[in-house]
XYZ file of C-alpha atoms in Angstrom:
355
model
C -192.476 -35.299 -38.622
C -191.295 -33.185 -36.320
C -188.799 -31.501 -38.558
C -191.314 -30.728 -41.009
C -193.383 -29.233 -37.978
C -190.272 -27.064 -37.266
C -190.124 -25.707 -41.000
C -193.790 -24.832 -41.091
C -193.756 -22.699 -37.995
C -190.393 -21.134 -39.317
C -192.418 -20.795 -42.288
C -195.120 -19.001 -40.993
C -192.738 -16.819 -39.134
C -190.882 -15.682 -42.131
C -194.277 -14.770 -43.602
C -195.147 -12.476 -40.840
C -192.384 -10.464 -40.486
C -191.843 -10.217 -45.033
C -190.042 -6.690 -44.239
C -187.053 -8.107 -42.159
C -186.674 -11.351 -43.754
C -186.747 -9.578 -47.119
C -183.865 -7.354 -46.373
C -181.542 -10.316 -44.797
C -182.324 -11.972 -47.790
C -181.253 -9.319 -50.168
C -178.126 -9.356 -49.022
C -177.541 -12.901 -48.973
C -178.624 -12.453 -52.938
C -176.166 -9.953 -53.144
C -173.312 -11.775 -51.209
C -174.379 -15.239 -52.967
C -174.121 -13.349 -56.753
C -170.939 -11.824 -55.873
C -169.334 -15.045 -54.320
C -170.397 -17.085 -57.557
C -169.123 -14.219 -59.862
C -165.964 -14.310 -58.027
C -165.429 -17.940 -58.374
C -166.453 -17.711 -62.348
C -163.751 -14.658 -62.398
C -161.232 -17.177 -60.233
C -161.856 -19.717 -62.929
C -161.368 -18.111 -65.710
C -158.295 -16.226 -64.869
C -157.402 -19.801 -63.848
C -157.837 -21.043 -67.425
C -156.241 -17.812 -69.415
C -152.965 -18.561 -67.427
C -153.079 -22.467 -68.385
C -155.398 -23.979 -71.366
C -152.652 -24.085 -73.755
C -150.500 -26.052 -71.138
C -153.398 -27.997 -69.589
C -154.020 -29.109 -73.103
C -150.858 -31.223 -73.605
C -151.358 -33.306 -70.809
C -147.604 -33.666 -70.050
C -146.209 -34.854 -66.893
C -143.032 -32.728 -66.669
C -141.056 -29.775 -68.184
C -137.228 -30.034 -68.934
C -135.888 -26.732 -68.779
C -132.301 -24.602 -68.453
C -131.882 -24.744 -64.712
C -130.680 -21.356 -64.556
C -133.213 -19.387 -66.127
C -135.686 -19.596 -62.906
C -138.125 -21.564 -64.808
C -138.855 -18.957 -68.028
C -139.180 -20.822 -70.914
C -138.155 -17.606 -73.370
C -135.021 -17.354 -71.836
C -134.542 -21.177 -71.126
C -131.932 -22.177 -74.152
C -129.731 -25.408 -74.712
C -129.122 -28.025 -76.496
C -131.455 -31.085 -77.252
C -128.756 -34.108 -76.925
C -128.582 -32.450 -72.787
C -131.470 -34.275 -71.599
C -130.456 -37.493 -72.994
C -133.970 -38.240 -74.299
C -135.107 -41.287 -71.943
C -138.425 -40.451 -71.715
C -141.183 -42.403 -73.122
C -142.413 -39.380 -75.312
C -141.212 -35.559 -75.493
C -141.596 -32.607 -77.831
C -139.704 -29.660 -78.442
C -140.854 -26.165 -77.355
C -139.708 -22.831 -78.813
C -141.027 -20.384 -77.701
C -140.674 -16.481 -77.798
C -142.987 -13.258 -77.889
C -144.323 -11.541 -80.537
C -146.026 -8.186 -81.596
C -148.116 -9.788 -84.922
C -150.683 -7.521 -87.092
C -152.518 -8.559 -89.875
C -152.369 -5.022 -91.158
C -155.651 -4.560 -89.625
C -155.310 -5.579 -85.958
C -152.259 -5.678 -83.945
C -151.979 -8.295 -81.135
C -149.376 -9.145 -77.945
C -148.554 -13.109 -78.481
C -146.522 -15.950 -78.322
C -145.040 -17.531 -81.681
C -144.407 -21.348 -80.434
C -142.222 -23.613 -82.864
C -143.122 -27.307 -82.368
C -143.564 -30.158 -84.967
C -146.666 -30.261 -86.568
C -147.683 -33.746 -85.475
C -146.495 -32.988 -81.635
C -148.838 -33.675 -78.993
C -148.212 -29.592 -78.449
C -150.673 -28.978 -81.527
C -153.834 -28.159 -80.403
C -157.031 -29.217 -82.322
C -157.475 -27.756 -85.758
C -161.244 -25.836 -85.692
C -160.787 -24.586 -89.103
C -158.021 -24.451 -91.877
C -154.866 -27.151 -91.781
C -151.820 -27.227 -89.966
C -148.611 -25.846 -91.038
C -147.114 -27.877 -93.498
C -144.455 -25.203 -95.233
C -142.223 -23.133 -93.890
C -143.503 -19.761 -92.768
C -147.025 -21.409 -92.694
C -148.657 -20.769 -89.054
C -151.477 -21.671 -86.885
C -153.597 -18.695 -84.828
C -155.427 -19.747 -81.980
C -159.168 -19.229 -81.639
C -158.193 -15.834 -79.576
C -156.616 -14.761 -81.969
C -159.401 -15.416 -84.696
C -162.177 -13.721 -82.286
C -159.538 -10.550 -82.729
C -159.737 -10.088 -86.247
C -157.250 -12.544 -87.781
C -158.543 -15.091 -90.298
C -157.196 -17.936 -92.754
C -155.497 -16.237 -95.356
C -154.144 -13.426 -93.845
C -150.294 -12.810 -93.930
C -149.235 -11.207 -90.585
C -145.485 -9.458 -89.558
C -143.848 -9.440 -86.614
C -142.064 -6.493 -84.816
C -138.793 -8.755 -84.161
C -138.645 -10.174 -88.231
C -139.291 -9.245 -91.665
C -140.273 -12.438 -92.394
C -144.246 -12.589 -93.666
C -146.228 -15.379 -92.078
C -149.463 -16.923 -94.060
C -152.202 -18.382 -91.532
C -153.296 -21.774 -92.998
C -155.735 -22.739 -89.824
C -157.000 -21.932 -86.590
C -156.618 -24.552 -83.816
C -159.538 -24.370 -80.376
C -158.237 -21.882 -77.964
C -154.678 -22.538 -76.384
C -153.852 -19.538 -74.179
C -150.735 -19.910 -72.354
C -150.429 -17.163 -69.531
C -153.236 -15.381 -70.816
C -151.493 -14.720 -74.151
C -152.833 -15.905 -77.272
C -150.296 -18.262 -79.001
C -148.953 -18.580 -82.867
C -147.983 -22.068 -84.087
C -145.437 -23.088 -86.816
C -142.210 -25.015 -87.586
C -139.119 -24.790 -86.453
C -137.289 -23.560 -89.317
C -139.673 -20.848 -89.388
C -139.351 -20.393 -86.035
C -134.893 -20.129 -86.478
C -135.318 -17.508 -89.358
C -137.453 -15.187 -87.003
C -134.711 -15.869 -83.532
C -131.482 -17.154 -85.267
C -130.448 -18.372 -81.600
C -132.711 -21.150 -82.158
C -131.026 -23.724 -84.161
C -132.256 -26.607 -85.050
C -129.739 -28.240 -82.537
C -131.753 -26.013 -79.868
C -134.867 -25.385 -78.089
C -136.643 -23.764 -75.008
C -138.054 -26.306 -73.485
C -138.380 -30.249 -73.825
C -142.174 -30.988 -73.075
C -142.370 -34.220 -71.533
C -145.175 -37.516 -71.399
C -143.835 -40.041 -69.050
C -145.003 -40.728 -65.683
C -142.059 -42.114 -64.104
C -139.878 -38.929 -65.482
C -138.673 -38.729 -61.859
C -136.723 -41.679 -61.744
C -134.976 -39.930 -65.060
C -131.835 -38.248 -65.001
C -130.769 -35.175 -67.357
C -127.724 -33.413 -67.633
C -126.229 -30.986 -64.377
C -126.891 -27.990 -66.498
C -130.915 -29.223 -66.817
C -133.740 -29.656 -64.516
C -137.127 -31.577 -64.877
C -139.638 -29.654 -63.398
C -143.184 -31.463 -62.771
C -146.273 -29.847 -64.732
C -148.294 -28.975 -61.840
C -145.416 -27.124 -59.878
C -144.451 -25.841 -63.055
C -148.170 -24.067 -63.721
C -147.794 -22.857 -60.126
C -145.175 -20.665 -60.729
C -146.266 -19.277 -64.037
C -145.811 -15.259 -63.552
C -148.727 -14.039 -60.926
C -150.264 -17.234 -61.147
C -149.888 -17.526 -57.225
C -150.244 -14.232 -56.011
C -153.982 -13.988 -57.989
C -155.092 -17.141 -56.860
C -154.020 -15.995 -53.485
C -156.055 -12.584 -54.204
C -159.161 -14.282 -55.147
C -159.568 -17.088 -52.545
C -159.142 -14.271 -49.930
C -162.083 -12.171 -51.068
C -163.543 -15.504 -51.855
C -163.162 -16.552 -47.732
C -163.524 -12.779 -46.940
C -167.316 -12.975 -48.165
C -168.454 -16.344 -46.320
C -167.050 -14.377 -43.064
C -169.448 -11.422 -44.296
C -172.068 -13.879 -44.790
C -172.180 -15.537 -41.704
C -171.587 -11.884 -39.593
C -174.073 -10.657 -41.713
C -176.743 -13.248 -40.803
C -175.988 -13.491 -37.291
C -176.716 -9.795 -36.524
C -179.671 -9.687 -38.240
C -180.872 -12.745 -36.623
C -179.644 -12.021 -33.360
C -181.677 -8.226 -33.522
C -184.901 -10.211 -34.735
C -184.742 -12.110 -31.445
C -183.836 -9.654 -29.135
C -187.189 -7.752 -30.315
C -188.839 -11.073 -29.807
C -187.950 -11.724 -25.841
C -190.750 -11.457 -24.881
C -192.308 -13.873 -27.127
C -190.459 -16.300 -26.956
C -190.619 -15.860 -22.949
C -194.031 -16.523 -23.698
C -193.801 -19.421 -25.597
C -191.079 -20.611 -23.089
C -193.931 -20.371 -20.175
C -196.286 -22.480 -22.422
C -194.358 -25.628 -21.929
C -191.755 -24.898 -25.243
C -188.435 -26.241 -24.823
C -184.943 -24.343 -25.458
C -184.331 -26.864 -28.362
C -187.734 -26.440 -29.425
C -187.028 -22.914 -30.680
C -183.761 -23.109 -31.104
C -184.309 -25.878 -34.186
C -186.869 -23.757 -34.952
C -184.564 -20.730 -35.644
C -182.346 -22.756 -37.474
C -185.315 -23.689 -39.896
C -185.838 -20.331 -40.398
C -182.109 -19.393 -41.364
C -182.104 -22.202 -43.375
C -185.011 -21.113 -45.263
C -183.361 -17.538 -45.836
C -180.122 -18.943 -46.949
C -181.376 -21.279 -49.570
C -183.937 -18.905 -51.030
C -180.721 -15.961 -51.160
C -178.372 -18.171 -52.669
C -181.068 -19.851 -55.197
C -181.844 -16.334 -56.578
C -178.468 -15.108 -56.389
C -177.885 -18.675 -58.542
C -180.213 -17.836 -61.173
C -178.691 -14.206 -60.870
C -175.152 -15.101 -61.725
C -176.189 -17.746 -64.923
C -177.899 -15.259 -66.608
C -174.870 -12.479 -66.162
C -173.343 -15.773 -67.630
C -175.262 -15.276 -70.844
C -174.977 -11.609 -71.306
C -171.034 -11.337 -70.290
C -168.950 -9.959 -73.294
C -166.757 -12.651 -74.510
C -163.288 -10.261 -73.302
C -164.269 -10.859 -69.887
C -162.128 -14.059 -68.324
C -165.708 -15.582 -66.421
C -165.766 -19.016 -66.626
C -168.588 -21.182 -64.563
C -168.364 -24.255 -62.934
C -172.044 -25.736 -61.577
C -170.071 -28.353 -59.563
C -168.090 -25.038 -57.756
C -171.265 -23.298 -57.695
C -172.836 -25.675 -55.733
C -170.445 -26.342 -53.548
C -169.916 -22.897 -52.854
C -173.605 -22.481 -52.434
C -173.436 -25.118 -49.740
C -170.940 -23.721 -48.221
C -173.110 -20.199 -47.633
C -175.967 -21.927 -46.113
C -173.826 -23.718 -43.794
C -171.971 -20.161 -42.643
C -175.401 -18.649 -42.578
C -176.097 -21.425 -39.932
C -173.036 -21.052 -38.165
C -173.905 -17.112 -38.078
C -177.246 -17.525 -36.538
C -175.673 -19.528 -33.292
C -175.029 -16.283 -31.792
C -179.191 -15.150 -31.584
C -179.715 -19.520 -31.332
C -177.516 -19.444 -28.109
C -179.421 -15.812 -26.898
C -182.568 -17.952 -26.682
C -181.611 -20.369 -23.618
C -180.821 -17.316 -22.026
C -184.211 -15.617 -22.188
C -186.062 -16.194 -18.498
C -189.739 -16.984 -18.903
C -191.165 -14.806 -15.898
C -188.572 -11.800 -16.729
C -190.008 -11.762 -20.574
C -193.316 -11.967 -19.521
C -193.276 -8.990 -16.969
């Protein structure tokens, strides 16, 4: 009961003094709709670096322990990692510069077997089941590439037929090109059939697993972690990320603290009429509480329907469980800001105020 009495006054308050209250919650719209744009931004950035690889749900990564974890440049021999693993597929990989003759688009050409757990899911078309047949993923579709078309590469003269188009598989942030591995050895000689990349491995105990000196087994997490720039713009966007909840709560606790200041005397007043320090305090804290949800409810609605007008180019990708954690999280610094003018109130002397 007497937390509902403590909203209604807070309430009432906000409703007398519309002009203040209105501009601390404009910016906590504004703060709110950038903080959830960031995080869609942080997500989808996220997710252009590692669908593709997300989408094999491996467990590990053999690679050529000298080639600082780049697949491209990662070569040797199958036989070197002894196959003990409960299930593995080959991965060739290497960069490519393909045009239909009407677009022209950076990629990856990836050679794998067509029934490897690396194959994405077919959206439209087949798989590959010829040599120089090949798979586009969805990017690639959405940028002007279709069944049927035969596409070149800068590094071959071989002529490539698409035969389907598998869901989006970006792997870091390129869109990829699947076929065989024959096709893939007439287009980089180096890789024979007695070769590959990478050895993409299923098997949960792949620790205990040894491979040859020359080799190294590198876990799929760790391995996604140091993906080029994958750190350093995560790093970049959880900064700005924690940069605006410091904003928010600053933000908040000025305004807040002001508000009371030009209220000493009232609440000297109110002080003198028998209300107690925790009295008003809870009842400022009502009040912020009240500001913060109705800012970050707006700025909510705000960033879902950016959601729905966002050109498909831009990387955005929402999560409502993130949003509302994040949303949470900017009420409680809002709180946490308004300690400062909470803390002024205990302060305040009655008979001082009143004179």
């Amino acid at each position: 009961r007497q937390r509902r009495e403590y909203m209604v006054l807070a309430w009432h308050e906000i409703k007398r003094n519309k002009l203040k209250v209105g501009l601390i919650i404009g910016i906590l719209v504004l703060i709110s709709y950038l903080l959830f744009l960031l995080s869609g931004l942080a997500n989808g950035l996220i997710n252009m670096n590692t669908e593709g690889i997300k989408k094999w749900k491996a467990d590990a990564i053999v690679l050529n322990k000298d080639e600082n974890q780049t697949v491209q440049q990662s070569i040797f021999k199958t036989s070197q990692s002894n196959n003990k693993f409960k299930e593995t597929s080959t991965l060739k990989q290497m960069g490519v510069i393909a045009s239909n003759g009407y677009s022209e688009e950076n990629a990856l050409l990836f050679g794998i077997k067509a029934d490897s757990f690396l194959m994405p899911k077919i959206v439209k078309g087949k798989k590959f089941a010829k040599d120089n047949e090949v798979v586009i993923d969805q990017t690639l579709k959405d940028k002007g590439f279709k069944v049927g078309d035969k596409i070149k590469s800068s590094q071959s003269d071989e002529k490539l037929r698409i035969v389907g188009v598998s869901e989006s598989a970006k792997y870091n942030a390129s869109p990829v090109i699947f076929t065989n591995n024959k096709t893939m050895q007439k287009i980089n000689p180096t890789l024979t059939t007695d070769k590959t990349n990478a050895i993409v491995v299923r098997d949960k105990h792949w620790k205990d697993k040894k491979v040859d000196k020359d080799l190294e087994v590198v876990g799929i997490n760790k391995f996604i972690e140091d993906l080029p720039g994958y750190k350093p713009q995560n790093l970049t966007m959880n900064f700005m990320i924690t940069f605006l909840f410091i904003i928010s709560a600053t933000v908040v606790g000025v305004f807040l603290y002001v508000i009371t200041l030009q209220k000493k005397n009232l609440f000297g007043v109110l002080k003198a009429q028998g209300f107690t320090n925790g009295y008003l305090m809870k009842m400022v804290l009502s009040q912020t509480f009240i500001l913060a949800l109705i800012g970050t409810l707006i700025g909510l609605v705000l960033t879902i329907l950016t959601g729905f007008v966002l050109p498909e180019a831009v990387p955005v990708e929402f999560n409502i469980v993130t949003l509302i954690v994040f949303g949470i999280v900017l009420i409680l610094t809002s709180l946490i800001g308004s300690l400062f003018s909470v803390l002024s109130i205990r302060k305040i002397d009655p008979l001082k105020a009143i004179e």
